[in-house]
Structures are given as structure tokens and as C-alpha cells.
Coordinates of C-alpha atoms in Angstrom, one line a residue:
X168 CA 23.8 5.6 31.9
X169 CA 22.6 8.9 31.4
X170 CA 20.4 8.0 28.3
X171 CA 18.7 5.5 30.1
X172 CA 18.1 8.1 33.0
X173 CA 16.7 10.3 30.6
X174 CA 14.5 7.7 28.8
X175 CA 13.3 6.6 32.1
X176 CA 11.9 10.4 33.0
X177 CA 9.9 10.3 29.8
X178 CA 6.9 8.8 31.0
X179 CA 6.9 11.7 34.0
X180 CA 6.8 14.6 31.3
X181 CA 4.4 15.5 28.6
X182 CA 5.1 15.8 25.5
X183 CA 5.6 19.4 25.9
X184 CA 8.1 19.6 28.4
X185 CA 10.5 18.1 25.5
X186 CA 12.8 20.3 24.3
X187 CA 11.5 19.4 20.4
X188 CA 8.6 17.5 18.9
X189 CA 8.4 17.2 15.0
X190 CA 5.1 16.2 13.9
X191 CA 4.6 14.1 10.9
X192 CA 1.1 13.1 9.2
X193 CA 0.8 9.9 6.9
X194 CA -2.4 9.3 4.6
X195 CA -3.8 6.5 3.3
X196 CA -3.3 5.5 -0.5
X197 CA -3.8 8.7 -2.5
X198 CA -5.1 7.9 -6.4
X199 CA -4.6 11.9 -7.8
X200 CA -7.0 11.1 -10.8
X201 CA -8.3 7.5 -11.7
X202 CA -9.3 5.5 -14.9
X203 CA -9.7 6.7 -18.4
X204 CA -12.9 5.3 -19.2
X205 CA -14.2 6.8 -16.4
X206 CA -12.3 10.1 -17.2
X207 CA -15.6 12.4 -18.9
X208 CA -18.1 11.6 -16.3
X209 CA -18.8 14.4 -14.0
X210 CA -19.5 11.9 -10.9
X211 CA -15.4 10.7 -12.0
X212 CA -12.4 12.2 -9.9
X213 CA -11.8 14.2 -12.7
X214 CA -15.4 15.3 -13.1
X215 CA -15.0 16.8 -9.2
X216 CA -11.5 18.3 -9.9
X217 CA -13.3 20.3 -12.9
X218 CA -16.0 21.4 -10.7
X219 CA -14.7 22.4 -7.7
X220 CA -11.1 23.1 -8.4
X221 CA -7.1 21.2 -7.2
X222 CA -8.0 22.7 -3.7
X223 CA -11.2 20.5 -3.0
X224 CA -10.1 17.2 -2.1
X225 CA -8.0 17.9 1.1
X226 CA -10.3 20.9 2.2
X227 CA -11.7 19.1 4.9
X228 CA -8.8 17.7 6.7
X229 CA -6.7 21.0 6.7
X230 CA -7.2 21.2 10.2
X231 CA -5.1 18.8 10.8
X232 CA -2.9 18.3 7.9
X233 CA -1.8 22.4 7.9
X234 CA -0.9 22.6 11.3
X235 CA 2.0 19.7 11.0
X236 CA 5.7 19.6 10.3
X237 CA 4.9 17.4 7.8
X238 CA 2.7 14.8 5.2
X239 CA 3.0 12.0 3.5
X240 CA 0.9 10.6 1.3
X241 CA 0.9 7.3 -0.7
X242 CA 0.6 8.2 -4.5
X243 CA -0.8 5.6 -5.9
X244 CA -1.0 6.2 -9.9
X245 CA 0.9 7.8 -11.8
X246 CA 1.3 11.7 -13.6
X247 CA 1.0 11.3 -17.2
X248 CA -1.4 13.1 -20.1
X249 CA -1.9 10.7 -22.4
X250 CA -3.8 7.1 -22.0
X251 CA -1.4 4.9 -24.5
X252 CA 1.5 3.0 -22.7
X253 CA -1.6 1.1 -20.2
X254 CA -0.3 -2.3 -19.1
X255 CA -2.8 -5.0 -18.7
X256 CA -4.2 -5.3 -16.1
X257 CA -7.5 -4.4 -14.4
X258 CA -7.4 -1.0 -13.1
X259 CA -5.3 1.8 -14.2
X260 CA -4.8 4.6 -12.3
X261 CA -2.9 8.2 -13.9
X262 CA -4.0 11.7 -13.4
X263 CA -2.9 14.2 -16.1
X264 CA 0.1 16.2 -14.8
X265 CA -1.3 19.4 -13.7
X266 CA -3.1 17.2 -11.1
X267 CA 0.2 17.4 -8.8
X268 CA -1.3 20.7 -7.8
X269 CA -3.9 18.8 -6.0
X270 CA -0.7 17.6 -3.8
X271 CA 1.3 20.4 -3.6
X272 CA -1.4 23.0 -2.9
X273 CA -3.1 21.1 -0.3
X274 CA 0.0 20.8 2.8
X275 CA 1.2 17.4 1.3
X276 CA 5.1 17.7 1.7
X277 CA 6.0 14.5 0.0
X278 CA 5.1 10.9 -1.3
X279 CA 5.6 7.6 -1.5
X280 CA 5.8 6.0 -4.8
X281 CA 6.5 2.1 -4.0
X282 CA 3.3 0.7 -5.0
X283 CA 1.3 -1.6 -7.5
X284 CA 0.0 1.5 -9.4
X285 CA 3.5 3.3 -10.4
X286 CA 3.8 1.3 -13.4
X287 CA 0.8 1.4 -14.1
X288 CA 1.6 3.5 -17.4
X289 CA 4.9 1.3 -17.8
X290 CA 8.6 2.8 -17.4
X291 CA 7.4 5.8 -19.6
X292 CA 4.8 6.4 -16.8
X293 CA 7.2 5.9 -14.0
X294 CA 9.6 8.6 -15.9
X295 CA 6.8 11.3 -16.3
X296 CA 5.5 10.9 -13.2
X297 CA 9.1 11.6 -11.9
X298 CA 9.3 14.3 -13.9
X299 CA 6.2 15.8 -12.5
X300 CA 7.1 15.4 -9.3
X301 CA 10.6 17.0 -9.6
X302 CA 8.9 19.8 -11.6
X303 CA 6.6 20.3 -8.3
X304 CA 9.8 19.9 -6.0
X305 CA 7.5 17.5 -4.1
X306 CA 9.7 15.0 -2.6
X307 CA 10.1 11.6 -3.2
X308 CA 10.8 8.1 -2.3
X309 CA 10.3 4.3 -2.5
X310 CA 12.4 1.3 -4.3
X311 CA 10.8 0.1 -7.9
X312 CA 12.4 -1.6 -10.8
X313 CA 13.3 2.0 -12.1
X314 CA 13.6 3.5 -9.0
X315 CA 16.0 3.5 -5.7
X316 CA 15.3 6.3 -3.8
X317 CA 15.2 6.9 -0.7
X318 CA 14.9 10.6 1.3
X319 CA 16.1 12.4 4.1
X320 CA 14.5 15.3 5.9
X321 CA 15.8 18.2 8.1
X322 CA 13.6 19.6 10.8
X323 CA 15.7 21.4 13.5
X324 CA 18.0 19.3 14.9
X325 CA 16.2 16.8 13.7
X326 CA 17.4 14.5 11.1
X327 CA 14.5 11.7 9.5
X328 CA 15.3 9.6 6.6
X329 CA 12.3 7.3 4.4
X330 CA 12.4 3.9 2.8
X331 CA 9.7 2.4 0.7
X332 CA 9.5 -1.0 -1.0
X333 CA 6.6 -3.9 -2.0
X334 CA 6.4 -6.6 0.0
X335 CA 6.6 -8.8 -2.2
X336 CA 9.6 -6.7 -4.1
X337 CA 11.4 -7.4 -0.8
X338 CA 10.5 -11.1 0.0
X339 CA 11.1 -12.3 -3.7
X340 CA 14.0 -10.3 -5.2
X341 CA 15.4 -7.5 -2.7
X342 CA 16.0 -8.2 0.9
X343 CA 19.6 -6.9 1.2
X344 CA 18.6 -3.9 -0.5
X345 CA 16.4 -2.8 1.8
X346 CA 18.5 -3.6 4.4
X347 CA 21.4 -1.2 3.1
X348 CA 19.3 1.5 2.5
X349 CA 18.3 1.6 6.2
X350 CA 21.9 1.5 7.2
X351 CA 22.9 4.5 4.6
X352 CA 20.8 6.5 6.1
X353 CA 21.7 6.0 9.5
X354 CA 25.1 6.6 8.3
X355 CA 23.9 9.4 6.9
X356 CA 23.3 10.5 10.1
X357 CA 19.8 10.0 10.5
X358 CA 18.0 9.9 13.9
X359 CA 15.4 8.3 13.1
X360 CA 14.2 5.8 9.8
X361 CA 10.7 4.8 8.8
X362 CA 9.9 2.6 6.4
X363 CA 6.5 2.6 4.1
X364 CA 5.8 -0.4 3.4
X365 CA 3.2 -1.8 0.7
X366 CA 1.5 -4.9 0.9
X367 CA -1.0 -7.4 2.0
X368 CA -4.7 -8.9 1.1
X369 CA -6.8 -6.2 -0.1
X370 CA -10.0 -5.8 2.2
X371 CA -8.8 -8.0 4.8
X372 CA -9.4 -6.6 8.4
X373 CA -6.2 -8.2 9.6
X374 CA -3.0 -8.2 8.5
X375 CA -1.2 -11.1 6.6
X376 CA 1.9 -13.1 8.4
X377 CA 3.8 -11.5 5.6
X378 CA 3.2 -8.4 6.4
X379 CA 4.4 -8.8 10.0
X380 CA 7.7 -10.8 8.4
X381 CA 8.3 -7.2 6.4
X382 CA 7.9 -5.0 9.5
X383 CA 9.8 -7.5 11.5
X384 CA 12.5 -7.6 9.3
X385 CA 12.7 -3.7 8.8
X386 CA 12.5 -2.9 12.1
X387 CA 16.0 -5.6 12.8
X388 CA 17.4 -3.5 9.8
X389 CA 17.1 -0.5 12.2
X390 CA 14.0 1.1 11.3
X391 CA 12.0 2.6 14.1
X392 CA 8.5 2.8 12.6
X393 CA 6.8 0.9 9.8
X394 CA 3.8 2.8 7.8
X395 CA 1.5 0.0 5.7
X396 CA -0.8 0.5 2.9
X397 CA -2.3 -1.7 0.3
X398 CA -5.3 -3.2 1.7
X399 CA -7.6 -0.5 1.2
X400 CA -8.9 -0.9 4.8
X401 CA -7.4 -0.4 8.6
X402 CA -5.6 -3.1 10.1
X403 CA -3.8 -3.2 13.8
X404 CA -1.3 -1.3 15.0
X405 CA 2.1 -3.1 16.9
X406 CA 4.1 -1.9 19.2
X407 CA 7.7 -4.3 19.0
X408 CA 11.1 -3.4 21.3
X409 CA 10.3 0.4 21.4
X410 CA 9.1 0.6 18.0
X411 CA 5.4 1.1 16.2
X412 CA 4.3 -0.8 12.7
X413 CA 1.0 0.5 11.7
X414 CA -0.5 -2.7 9.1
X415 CA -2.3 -0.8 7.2
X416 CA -3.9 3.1 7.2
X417 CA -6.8 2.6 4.2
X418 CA -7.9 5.0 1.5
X419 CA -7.4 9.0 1.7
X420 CA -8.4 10.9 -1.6
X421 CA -8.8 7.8 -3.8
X422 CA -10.1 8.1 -7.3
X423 CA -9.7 4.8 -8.0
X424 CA -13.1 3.7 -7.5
X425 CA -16.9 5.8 -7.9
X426 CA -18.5 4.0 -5.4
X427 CA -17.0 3.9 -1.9
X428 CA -15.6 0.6 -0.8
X429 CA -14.4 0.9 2.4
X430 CA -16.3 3.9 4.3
X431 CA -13.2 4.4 7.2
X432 CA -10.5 5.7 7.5
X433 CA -7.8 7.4 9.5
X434 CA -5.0 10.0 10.0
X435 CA -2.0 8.5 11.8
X436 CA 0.4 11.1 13.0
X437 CA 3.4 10.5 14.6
X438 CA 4.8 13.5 17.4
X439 CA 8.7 12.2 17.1
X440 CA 10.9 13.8 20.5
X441 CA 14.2 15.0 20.6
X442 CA 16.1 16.2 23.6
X443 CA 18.0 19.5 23.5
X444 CA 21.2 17.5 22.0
X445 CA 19.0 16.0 19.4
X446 CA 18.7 12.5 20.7
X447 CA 15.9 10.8 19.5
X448 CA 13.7 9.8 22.8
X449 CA 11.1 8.2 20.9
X450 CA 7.2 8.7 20.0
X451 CA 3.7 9.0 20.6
X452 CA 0.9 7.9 18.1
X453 CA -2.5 9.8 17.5
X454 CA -5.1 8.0 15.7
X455 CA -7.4 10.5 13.9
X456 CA -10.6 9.0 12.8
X457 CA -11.5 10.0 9.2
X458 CA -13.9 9.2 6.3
X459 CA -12.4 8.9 2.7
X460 CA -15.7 10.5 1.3
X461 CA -18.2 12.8 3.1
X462 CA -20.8 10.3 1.1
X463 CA -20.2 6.6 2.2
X464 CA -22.0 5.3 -0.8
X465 CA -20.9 7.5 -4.1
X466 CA -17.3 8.5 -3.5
X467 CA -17.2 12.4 -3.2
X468 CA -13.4 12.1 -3.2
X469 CA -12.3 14.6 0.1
X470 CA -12.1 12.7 3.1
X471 CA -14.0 14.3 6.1
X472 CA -12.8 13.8 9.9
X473 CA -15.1 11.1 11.8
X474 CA -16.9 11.9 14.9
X475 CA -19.2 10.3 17.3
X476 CA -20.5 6.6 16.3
X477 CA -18.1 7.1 12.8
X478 CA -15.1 7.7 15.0
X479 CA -15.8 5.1 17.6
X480 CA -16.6 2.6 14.8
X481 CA -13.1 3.5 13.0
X482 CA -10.9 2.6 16.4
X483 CA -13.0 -0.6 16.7
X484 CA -11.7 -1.4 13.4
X485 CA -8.1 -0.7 14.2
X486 CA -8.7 -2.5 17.6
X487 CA -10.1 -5.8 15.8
X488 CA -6.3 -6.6 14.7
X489 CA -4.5 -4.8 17.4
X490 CA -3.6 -7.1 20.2
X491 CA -3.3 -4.5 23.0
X492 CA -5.9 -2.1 24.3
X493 CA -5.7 1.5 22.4
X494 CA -6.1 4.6 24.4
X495 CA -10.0 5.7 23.6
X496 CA -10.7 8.3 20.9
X497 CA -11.1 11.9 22.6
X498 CA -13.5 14.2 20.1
X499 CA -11.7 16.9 18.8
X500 CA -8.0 15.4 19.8
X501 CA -7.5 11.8 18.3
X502 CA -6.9 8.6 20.5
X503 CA -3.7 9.5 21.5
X504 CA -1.6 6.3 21.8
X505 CA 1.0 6.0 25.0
X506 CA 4.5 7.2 24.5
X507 CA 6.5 4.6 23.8
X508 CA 10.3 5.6 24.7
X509 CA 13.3 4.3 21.9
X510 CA 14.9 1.3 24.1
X511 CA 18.5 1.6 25.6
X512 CA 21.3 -0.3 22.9
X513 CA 22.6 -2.9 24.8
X514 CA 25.7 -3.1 26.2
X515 CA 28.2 -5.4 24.9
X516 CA 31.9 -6.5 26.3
X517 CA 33.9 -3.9 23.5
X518 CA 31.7 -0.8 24.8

């Protein structure tokens, strides 16, 4: 009775008025260096990091992204110095391993590594780019053929566990898995899970009924928010039984490409709130508008927050597969999204 008198107050208090709010950022897909043959050229990822130094690519956004508890980023590629080992396929993504630098000196806190571009360098790609990581001590998760990992973070008396997985890791192969990985972190203790999931049609503007089924599914596992990447572009944002799946959040800094394929973007940051026991009350959504590139055409690599026409073009985009109003974007805040309150368990005859 008393949690649901407390959830029902929520929508009388600000944010503020909470006894804690933990902040935490989550970027698009991340490609810290790109492909080999494109490795010399001085218009190449690599050709920018030589110019300008690891600290160039996030510059732009450390308004935002330094003032947080804390960021996540999807890496997609891998760490690894030398170009043998490539699987076939069409793009390749690696960055040598210094490159983590770019990460770790730039207010990204950790990764996720479940993606289409880990193995990119096969299991010795996977194993150096773990490496590199650990070296860092930038954290870590996601669930890969190598790879079952999943992480836990302390803010406070706050205690936030991660997931990752494919979709199509999960649909085909993995289901259960990423069902008990939920549960062992909320036996773990955690007070809240989120899930990154990665999946989808690349370039779509709406989101795929698979997608939904992964989020669905995650979220009945016990998950309270569901982060998506993979299509490159911004899809819709959900709001389900007191809990938010964003379909998919675009490019950040991604070297993957020299010419800039899908000019928006956005920061989604989630302000997660805790009463003075430490119950998790639940969590409000701000939708920073963002460019991946300062130049829409030849990719400049360092995203640039949107304003004006840019921002308002970016929320139409999210709007387009988002079947509720969002809030309006506010220039110089976000469009910060309503508060949506975790939903009472129900009560059944043995409680």
C-alpha cells in the first residue's frame, strides 16, 4: 500500500524533489576506426584521428555527455592492429588498439559489444578487442558466441545491471539465455535491468515486428528499459506497462562510412529515481537532438547537437514510428518525455 501511495505522488513532484536521480546517456552505434582500405586517406576516420587528436570526435557533445552519471556507447568494430583474420563479408570495421583512448578519454563509461561488427576480425578479433578493453578498464557487456557477459553498476544506492544480445542471436538460438541473465541480475540485487538490444532493417524509419517481439519479450523477462541499435537511423519510442523500449537511436561517431548516410541523430538519456530507501520509482526520457557529423554530406566523424529546423526535423523522425504524442523539443533542454512511474506488482492470493 505504501508503494503505491508513493508511486501515485510522483506525478505531483519534479524530478528534483526525489531523494536520488542517476543519469545515464546511450549513443548510437559507435565505429572507433573503420575499413582498411580506407585506412591512409586523410578524409578516413583514421585520417581525422591523426589530425586532430583521440579527443576530437566527442568534443562537441561534452556538454551533455560530461555532466552525466554515465555513457554508453554501442562499439561497433573491433580493437585489433593488424588487418589479417577479416571474415568475408562487406564491410569491416577495427580500429588499431590505441584508438580505445578515443572512448575512454571522451566521458564514455562503458560499451556494448553485442553487435554484427565484433567478429568482424573473427574470435582473434573478439579476444583483442577484449583485451583492449580490460586494459582500458572500460566496462563491458553483451552475449556473442565467445562472450556472456553481462554488468552491473553501483551508483549510490543505486544498483543497475546490463544485458545485450542480437536479435536474431535470441530468436534463433538463445531465448532462455537471455531470460536468465535478466533474472541473475535481479538476484543479484539489481534495481533496475536494461537491455541493449541489436537488430532490425538497416535504414528503415520504423521498426520491424521482430524488433517489438525482442523488447516484448525482455521486458516479460523483467527488464525495465530496452535500448535498440542496428538500423543506422531513429525509429519510435514505446512506452509498455511502466516501461520504455527505444527501437532504434542511429549513428554517433561512426567511421564506418565517408559519406554521411543518415544526417540525424540523437542522445537518449534516461534520469532513473530512487526514493531515500532505494526503491526504484521509475523514469523520465530526454530526447537530445544531434547530428552524427557537423557536415551532412562528407562525414566529419564528431557528432554536433541539433537545433532549430535540425532538431525539430530529428523528433519528427522519432515521432513518424512512435504512436503517442512526444513532449516538444525545448532548445537548450531536450524534449523531455513524461515520467513514467514503475507499475505496482500485483497482488496475488500467497502475498
Amino acid at each position: 500500500m505504501r508503494r503505491t501511495l508513493i508511486l501515485l505522488m510522483l506525478c505531483l513532484l519534479p524530478l528534483s524533489a526525489l531523494s536520488e536521480t542517476v543519469t545515464i546517456t546511450f549513443l548510437g552505434d559507435c565505429t572507433i576506426g573503420g575499413e582498411d582500405r580506407l585506412r591512409l586517406f586523410d578524409y578516413s576516420f583514421d585520417g581525422y584521428l591523426r589530425q586532430y587528436g583521440y579527443d576530437y570526435f566527442f568534443e562537441k557533445v561534452q556538454p551533455v555527455i560530461a555532466k552525466d552519471d554515465l555513457t554508453i556507447a554501442n562499439l561497433e568494430g573491433c580493437f585489433l592492429n593488424y588487418e589479417s583474420g577479416a571474415v568475408e563479408k562487406t564491410y569491416n570495421f577495427r580500429g588499431p588498439k590505441d584508438y580505445v583512448q578515443v572512448l575512454t578519454g571522451s566521458s564514455v563509461e562503458a560499451v556494448s559489444i553485442a553487435n554484427n561488427h565484433i567478429m568482424d576480425y573473427g574470435y582473434d578479433g573478439v579476444a583483442h578487442t577484449i583485451k583492449t578493453l580490460d586494459g582500458a578498464a572500460l566496462p563491458y557487456f553483451g552475449t556473442i558466441d565467445t562472450v556472456e557477459k553481462t554488468w552491473i553498476w553501483d551508483k549510490g544506492n543505486a544498483r543497475i545491471g546490463f544485458v545485450s544480445m542480437e536479435i536474431s542471436y535470441w530468436y534463433y538460438r538463445h531465448r532462455n539465455l537471455l531470460k536468465s541473465q535478466v533474472q541473475s541480475l535481479r538476484d543479484a540485487g539489481c534495481d533496475v535491468v536494461i537491455c541493449v538490444m541489436h537488430g532490425g532493417e538497416e535504414y528503415r524509419l520504423r521498426h520491424l515486428r521482430i524488433q517489438e517481439q525482442f523488447a516484448h519479450a525482455v521486458l516479460d523477462y523483467g527488464a525495465d528499459i530496452v535500448v535498440g541499435h542496428h538500423p543506422h537511423v531513429l525509429q519510435g519510442v514505446e512506452v509498455r506497462d511502466g516501461k520504455t523500449i527505444c527501437y532504434s537511436i542511429g549513428n554517433f561517431v561512426f567511421g564506418g562510412n565517408a559519406k554521411v548516410r543518415a544526417p540525424y541523430t540523437a542522445i537518449f538519456q534516461f534520469n532513473l529515481s530512487f526514493s531515500e530507501e532505494g526503491e526504484y520509482l521509475g523514469h523520465q526520457l530526454n530526447i537530445i537532438p544531434a547530428l552524427p557529423s557537423g557536415d551532412k554530406e562528407n562525414n566529419n566523424y564528431q557528432p554536433v547537437l541539433a537545433t532549430g529546423e535540425d532538431a525539430e526535423t530529428v523528433m519528427a523522425q522519432i515521432q513518424h514510428d512512435t504512436k503517442f504524442t512526444l513532449n516538444p523539443y525545448v532548445e537548450g533542454v531536450g524534449a523531455m518525455q513524461d515520467f513514467i512511474p514503475v507499475q505496482p506488482k500485483m497482488q496475488t492470493k500467497e502475498d
